[in-house]
mmCIF file of N, CA and C in Angstrom:
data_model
loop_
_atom_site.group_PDB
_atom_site.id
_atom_site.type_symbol
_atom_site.label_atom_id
_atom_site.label_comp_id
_atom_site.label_asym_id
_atom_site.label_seq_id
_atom_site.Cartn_x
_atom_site.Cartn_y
_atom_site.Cartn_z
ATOM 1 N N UNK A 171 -9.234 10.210 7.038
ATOM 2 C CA UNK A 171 -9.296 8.772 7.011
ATOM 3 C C UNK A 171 -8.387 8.260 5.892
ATOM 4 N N UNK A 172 -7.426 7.231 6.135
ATOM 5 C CA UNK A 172 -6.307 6.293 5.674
ATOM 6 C C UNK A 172 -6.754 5.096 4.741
ATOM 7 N N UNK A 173 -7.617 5.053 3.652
ATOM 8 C CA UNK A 173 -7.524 3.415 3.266
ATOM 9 C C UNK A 173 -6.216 2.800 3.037
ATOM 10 N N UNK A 174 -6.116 1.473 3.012
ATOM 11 C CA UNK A 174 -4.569 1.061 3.314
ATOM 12 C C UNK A 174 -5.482 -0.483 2.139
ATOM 13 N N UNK A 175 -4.751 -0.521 1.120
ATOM 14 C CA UNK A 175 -5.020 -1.568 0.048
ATOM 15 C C UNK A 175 -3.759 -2.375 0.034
ATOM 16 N N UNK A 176 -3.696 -3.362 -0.069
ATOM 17 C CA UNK A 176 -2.575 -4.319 0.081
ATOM 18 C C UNK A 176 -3.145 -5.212 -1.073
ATOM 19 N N UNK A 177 -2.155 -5.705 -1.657
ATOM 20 C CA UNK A 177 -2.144 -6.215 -3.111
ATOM 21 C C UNK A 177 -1.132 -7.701 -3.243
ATOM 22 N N UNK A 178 -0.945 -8.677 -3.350
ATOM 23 C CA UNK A 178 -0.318 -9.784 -3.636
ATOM 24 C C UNK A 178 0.601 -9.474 -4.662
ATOM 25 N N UNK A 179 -0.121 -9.145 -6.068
ATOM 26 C CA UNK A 179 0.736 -9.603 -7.184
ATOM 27 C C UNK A 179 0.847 -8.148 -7.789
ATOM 28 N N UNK A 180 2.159 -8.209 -8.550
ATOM 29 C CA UNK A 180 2.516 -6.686 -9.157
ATOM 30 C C UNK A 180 1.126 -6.017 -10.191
ATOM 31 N N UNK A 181 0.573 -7.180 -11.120
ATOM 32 C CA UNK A 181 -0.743 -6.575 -11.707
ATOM 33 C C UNK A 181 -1.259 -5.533 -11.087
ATOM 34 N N UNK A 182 -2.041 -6.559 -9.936
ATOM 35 C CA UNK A 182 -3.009 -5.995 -8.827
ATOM 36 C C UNK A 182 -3.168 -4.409 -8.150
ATOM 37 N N UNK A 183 -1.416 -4.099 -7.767
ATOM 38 C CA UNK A 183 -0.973 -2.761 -7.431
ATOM 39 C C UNK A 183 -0.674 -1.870 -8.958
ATOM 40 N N UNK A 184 -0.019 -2.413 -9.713
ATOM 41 C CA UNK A 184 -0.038 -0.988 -10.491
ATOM 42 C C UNK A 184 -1.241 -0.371 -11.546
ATOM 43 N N UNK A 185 -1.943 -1.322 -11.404
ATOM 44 C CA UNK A 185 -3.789 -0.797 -11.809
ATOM 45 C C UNK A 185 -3.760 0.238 -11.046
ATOM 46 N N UNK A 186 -3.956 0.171 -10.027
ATOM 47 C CA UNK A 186 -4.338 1.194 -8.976
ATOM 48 C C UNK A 186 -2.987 1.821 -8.779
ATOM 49 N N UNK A 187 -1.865 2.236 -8.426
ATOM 50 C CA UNK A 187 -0.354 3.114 -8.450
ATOM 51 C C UNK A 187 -0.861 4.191 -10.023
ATOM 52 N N UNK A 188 -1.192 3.767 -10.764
ATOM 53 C CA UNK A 188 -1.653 4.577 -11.710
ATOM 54 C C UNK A 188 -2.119 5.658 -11.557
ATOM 55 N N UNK A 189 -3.018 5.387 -10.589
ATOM 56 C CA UNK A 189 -4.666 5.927 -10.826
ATOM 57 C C UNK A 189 -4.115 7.150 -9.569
ATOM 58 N N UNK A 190 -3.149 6.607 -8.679
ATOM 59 C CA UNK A 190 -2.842 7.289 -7.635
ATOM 60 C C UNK A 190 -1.916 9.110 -7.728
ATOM 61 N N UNK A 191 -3.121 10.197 -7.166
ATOM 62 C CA UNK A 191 -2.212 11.338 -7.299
ATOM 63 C C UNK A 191 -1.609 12.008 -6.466
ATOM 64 N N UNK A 192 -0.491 12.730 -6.453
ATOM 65 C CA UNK A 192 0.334 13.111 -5.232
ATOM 66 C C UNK A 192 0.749 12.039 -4.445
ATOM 67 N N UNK A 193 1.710 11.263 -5.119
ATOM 68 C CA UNK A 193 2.186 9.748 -4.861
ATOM 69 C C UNK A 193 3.593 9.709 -3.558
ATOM 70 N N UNK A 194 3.825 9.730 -2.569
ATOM 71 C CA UNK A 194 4.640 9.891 -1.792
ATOM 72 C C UNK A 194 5.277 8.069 -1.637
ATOM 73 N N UNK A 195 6.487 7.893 -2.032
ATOM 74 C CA UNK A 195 7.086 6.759 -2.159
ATOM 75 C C UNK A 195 7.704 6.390 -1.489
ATOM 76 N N UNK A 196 7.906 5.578 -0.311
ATOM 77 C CA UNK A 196 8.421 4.650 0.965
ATOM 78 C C UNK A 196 8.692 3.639 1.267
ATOM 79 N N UNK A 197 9.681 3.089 0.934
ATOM 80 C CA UNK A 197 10.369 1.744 1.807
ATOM 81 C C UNK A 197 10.726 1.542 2.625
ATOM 82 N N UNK A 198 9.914 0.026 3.432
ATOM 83 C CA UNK A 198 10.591 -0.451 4.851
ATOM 84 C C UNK A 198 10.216 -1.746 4.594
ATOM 85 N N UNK A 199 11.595 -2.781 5.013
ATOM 86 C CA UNK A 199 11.629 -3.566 5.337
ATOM 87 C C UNK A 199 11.092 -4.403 3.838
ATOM 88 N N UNK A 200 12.333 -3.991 3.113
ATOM 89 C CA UNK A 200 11.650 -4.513 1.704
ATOM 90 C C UNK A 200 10.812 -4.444 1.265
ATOM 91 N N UNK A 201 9.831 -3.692 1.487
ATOM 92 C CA UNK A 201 8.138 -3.441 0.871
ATOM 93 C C UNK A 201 8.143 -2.193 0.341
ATOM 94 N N UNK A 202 7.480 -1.886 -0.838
ATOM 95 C CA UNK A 202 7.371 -0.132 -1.048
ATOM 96 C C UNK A 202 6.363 -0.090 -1.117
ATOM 97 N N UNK A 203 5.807 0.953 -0.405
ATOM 98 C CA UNK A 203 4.850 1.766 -0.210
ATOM 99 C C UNK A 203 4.367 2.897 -1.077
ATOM 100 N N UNK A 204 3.128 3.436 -1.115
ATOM 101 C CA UNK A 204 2.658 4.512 -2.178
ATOM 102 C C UNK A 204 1.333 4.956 -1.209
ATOM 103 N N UNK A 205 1.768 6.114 -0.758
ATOM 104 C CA UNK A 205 0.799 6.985 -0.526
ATOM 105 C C UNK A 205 0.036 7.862 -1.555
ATOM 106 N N UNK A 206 -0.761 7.895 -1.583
ATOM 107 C CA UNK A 206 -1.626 9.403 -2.532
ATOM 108 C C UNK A 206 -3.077 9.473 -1.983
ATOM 109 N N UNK A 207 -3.190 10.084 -3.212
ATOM 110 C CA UNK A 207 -4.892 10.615 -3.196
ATOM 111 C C UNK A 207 -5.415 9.677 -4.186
ATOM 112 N N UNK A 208 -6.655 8.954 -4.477
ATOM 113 C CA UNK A 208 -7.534 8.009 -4.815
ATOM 114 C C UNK A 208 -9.054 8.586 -4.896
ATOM 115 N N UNK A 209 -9.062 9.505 -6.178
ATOM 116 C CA UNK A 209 -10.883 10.004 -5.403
ATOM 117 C C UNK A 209 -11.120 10.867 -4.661
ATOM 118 N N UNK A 210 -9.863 11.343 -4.244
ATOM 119 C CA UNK A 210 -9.766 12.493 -3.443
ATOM 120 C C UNK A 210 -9.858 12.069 -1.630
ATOM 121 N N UNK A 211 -9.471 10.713 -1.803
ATOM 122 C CA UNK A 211 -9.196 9.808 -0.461
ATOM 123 C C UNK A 211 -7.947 9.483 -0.131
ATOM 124 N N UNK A 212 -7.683 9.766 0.806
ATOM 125 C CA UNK A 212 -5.976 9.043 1.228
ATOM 126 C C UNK A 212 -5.841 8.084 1.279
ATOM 127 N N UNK A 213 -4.628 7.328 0.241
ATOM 128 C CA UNK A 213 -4.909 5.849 0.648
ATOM 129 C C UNK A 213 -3.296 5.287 0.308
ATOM 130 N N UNK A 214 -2.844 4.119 0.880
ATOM 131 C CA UNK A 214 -1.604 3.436 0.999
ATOM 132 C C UNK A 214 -2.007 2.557 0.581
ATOM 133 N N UNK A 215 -0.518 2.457 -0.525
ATOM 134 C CA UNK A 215 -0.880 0.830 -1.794
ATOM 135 C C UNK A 215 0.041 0.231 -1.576
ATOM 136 N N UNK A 216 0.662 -1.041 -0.667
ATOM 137 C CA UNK A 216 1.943 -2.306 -1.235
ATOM 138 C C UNK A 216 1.436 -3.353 -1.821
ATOM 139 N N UNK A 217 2.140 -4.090 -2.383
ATOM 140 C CA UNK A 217 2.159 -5.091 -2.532
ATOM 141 C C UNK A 217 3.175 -5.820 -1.578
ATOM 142 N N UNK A 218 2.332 -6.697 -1.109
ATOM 143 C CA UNK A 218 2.765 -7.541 -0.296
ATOM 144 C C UNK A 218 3.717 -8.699 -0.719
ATOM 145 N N UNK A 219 3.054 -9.906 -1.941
ATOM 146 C CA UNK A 219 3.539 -10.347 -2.088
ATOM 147 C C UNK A 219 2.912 -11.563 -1.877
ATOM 148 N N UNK A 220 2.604 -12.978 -2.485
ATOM 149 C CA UNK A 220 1.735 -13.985 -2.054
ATOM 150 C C UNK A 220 2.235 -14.693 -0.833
ATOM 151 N N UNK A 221 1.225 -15.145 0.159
ATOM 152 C CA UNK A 221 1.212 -16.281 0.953
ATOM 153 C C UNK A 221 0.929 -15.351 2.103
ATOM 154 N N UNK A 222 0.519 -16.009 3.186
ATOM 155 C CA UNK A 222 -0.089 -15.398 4.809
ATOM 156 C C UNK A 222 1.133 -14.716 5.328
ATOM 157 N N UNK A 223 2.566 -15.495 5.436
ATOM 158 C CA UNK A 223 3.115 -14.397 5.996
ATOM 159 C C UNK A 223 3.496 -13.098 5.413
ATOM 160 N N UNK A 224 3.767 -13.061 4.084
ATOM 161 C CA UNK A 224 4.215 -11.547 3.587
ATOM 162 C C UNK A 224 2.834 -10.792 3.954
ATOM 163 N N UNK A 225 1.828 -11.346 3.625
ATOM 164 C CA UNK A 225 0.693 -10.368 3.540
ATOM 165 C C UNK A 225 0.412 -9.715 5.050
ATOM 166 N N UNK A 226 1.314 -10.553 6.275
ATOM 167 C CA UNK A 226 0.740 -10.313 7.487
ATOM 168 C C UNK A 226 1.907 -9.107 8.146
ATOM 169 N N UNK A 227 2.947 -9.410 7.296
ATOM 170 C CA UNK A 227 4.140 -8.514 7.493
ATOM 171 C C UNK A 227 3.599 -7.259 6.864
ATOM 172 N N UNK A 228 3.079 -7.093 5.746
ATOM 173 C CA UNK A 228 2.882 -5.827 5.059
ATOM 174 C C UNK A 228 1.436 -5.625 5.756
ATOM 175 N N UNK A 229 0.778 -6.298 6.117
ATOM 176 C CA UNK A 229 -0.067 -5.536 7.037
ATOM 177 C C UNK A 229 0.287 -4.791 8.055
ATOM 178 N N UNK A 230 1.161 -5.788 8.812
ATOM 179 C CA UNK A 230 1.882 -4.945 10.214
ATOM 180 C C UNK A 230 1.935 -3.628 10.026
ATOM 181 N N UNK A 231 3.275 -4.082 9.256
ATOM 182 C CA UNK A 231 4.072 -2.290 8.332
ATOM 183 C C UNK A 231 2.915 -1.034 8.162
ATOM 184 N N UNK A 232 1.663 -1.408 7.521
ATOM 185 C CA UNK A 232 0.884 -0.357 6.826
ATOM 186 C C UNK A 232 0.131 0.229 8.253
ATOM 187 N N UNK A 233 -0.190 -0.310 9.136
ATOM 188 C CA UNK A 233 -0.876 -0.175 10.362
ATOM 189 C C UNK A 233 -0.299 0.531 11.038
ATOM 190 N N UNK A 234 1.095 -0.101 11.303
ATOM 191 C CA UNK A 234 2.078 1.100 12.450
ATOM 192 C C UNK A 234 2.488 2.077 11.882
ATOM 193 N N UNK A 235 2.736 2.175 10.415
ATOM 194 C CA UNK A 235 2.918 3.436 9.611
ATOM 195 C C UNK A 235 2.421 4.643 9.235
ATOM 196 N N UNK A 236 1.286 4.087 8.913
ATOM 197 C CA UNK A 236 0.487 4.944 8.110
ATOM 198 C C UNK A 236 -1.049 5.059 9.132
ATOM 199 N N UNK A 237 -1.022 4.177 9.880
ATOM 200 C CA UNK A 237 -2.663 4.144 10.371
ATOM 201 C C UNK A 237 -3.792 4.536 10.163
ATOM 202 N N UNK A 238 -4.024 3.431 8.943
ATOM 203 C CA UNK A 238 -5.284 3.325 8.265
ATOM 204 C C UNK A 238 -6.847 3.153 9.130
ATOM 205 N N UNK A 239 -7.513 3.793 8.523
ATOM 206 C CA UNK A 239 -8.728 4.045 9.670
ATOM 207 C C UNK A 239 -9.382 2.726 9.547
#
């Protein structure tokens, strides 16, 4: 199972990019991506970026990508 965390503002993500181990790093479509382990959970971190559409674009992205459970 995939958690998929999406983040607005740079704060928000590198709290957590920190914390993240075995970090696999990916860009598309102007967004970077961060896969790792979290707790010993798989999970995908962007930041999106504020307002409905970035956040709906970096949703897209994380869904067809990574397919978070």
């Amino acid at each position: 199972m995939t958690v998929a965390i999406i983040g607005a503002m740079e704060p928000e993500v590198a709290i957590l990019k920190q914390q993240l181990a075995d970090v696999n790093e990916s860009t598309n479509a102007g967004f970077t991506f961060y896969a790792g382990k979290l707790n010993d959970k798989d999970v995908v971190l962007v930041q999106s970026g504020i307002g409905k559409v970035a956040s709906t674009i970096a949703t897209t992205l994380v869904i067809d990508k990574f397919k978070p459970s």
